[in-house]
Short mmCIF file of C-alpha atoms and ligand atoms in Angstrom, two decimals:
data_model
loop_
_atom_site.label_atom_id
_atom_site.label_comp_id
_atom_site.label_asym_id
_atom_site.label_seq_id
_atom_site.Cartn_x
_atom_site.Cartn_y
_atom_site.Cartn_z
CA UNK J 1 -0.31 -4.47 -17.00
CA UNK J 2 2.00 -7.15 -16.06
CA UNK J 3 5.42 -6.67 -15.16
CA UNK J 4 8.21 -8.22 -17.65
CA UNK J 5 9.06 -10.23 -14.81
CA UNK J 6 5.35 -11.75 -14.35
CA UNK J 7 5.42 -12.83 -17.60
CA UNK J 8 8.16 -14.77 -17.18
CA UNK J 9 7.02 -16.25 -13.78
CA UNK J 10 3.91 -17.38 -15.55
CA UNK J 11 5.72 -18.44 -18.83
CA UNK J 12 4.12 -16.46 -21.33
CA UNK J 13 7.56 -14.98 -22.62
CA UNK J 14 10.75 -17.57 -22.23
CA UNK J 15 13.33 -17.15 -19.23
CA UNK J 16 15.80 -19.29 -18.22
CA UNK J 17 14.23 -20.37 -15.15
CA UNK J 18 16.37 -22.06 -12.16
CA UNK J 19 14.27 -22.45 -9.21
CA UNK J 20 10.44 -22.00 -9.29
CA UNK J 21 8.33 -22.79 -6.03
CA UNK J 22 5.38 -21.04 -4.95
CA UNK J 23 6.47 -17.86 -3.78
CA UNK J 24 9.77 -17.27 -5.72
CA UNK J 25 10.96 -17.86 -9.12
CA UNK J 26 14.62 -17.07 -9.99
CA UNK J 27 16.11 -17.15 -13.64
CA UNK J 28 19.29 -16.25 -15.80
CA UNK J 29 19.80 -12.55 -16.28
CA UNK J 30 19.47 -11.97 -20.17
CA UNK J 31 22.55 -9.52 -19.86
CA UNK J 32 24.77 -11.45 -17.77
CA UNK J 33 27.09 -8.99 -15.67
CA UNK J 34 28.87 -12.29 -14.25
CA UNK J 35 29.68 -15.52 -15.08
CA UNK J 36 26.70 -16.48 -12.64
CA UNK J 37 23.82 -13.78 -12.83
CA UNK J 38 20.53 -14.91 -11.26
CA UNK J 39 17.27 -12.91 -10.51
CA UNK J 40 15.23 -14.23 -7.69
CA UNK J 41 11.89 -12.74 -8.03
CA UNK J 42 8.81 -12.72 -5.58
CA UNK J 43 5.89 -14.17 -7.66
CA UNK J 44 3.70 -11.71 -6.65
CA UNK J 45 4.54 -7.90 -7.80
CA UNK J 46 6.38 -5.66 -5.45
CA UNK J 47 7.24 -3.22 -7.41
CA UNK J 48 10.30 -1.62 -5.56
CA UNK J 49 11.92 -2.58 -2.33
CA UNK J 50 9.97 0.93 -0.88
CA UNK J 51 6.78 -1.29 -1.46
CA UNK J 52 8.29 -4.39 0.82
CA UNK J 53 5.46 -4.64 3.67
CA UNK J 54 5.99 -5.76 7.15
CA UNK J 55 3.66 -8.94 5.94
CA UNK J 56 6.33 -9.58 3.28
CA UNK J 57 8.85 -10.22 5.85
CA UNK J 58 9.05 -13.80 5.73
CA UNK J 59 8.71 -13.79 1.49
CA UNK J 60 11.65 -11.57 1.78
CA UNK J 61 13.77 -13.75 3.91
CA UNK J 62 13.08 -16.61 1.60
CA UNK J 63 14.45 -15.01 -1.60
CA UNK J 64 17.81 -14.78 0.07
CA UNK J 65 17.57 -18.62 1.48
CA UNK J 66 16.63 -19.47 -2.52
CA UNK J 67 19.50 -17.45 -3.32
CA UNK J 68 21.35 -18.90 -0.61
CA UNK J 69 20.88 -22.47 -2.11
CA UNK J 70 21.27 -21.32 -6.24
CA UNK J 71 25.22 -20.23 -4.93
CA UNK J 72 25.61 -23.98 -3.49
CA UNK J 73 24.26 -25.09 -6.36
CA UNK J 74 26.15 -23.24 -8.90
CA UNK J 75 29.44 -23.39 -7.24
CA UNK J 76 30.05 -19.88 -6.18
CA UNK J 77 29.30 -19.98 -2.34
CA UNK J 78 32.88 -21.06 -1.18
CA UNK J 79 34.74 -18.22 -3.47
CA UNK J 80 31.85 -15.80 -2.31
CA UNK J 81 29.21 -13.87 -4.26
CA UNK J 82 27.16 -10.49 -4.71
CA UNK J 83 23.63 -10.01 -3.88
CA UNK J 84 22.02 -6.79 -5.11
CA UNK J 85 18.99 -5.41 -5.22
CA UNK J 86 18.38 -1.78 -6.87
CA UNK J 87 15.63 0.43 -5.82
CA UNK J 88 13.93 3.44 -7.95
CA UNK J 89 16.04 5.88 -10.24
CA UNK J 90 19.09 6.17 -8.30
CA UNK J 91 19.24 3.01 -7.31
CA UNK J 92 20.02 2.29 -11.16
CA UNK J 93 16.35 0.10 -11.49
CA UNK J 94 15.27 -1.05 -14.33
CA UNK J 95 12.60 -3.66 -14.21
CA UNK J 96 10.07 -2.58 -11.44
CA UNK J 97 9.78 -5.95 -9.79
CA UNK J 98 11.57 -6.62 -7.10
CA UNK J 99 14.31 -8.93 -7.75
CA UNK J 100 17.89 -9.80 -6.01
CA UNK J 101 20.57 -10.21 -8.30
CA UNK J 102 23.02 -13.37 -7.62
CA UNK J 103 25.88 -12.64 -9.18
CA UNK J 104 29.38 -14.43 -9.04
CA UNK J 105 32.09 -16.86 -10.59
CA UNK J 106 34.85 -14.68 -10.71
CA UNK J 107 35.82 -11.56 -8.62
CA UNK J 108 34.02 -8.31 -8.84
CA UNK J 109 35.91 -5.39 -7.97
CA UNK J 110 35.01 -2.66 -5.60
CA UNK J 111 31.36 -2.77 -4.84
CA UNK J 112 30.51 0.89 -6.39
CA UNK J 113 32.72 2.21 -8.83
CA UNK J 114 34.37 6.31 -7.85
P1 AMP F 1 17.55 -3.79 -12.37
O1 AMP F 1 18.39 -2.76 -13.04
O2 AMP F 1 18.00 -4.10 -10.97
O3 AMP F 1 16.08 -3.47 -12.45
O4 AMP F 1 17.81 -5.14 -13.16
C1 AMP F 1 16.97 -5.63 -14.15
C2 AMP F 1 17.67 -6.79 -14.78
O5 AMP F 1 16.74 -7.50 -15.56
C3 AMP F 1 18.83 -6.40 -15.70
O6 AMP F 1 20.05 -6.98 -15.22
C4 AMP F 1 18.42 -6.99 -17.04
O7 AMP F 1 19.52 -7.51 -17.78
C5 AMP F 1 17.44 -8.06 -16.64
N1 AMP F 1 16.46 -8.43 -17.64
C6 AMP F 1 15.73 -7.61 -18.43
N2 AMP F 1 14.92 -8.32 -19.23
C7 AMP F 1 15.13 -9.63 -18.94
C8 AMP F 1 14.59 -10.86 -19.42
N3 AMP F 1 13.64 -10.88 -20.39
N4 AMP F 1 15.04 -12.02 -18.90
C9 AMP F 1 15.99 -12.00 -17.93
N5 AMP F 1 16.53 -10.87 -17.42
C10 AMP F 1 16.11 -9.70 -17.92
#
């Protein structure tokens, strides 16, 4: 089964999509936590970041150069921004597809909450 996020790589379901190149694709979060809230998602399926292999490295390294350039381009690198990524149950994930969330535009508090 495809993930949620494949489908949207592949646009069979619609997404918001920023930055597409052959290894990454990065769209709008649907639930915006931010006034900027980005997903940059390896095209092919890792499911968790567990599941990152040592042959990912360089895949890896270029979601966070995408992400990277998407806070230039949206504005938010100066003021400063969040990148996130959640892994398994505790780690709060949701979608199991790894993806680093961009978010930013206005401060965001303490980065866990007590
Ligand atoms: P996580 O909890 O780290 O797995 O985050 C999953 C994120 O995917 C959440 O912030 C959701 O709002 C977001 N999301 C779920 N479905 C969609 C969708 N169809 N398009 C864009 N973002 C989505």
């Amino acid at each position: 089964m495809p993930t949620l996020f494949e489908k949207i790589i592949a646009r069979q379901i619609a997404g918001d999509i920023v930055h597409q190149d052959d290894r990454v694709t990065a769209f709008r979060d649907i639930h915006p936590r931010a006034p900027v809230h980005i997903l940059i998602v390896p095209n092919k399926p890792i499911p968790t970041a567990n599941d990152i292999e040592d042959g990912d490295e360089a895949l890896v390294g270029h979601m966070f150069t995408v992400a990277r350039d998407l806070a230039k381009r949206e504005g938010i690198a100066d003021n400063g921004y969040r990148l996130i990524i959640n892994c398994n149950t505790h780690g709060g994930q949701e979608v199991y597809h790894l993806h680093v969330h961009l978010v930013g535009g206005a401060p965001l508090g303490p980065m866990l909450s007590r």
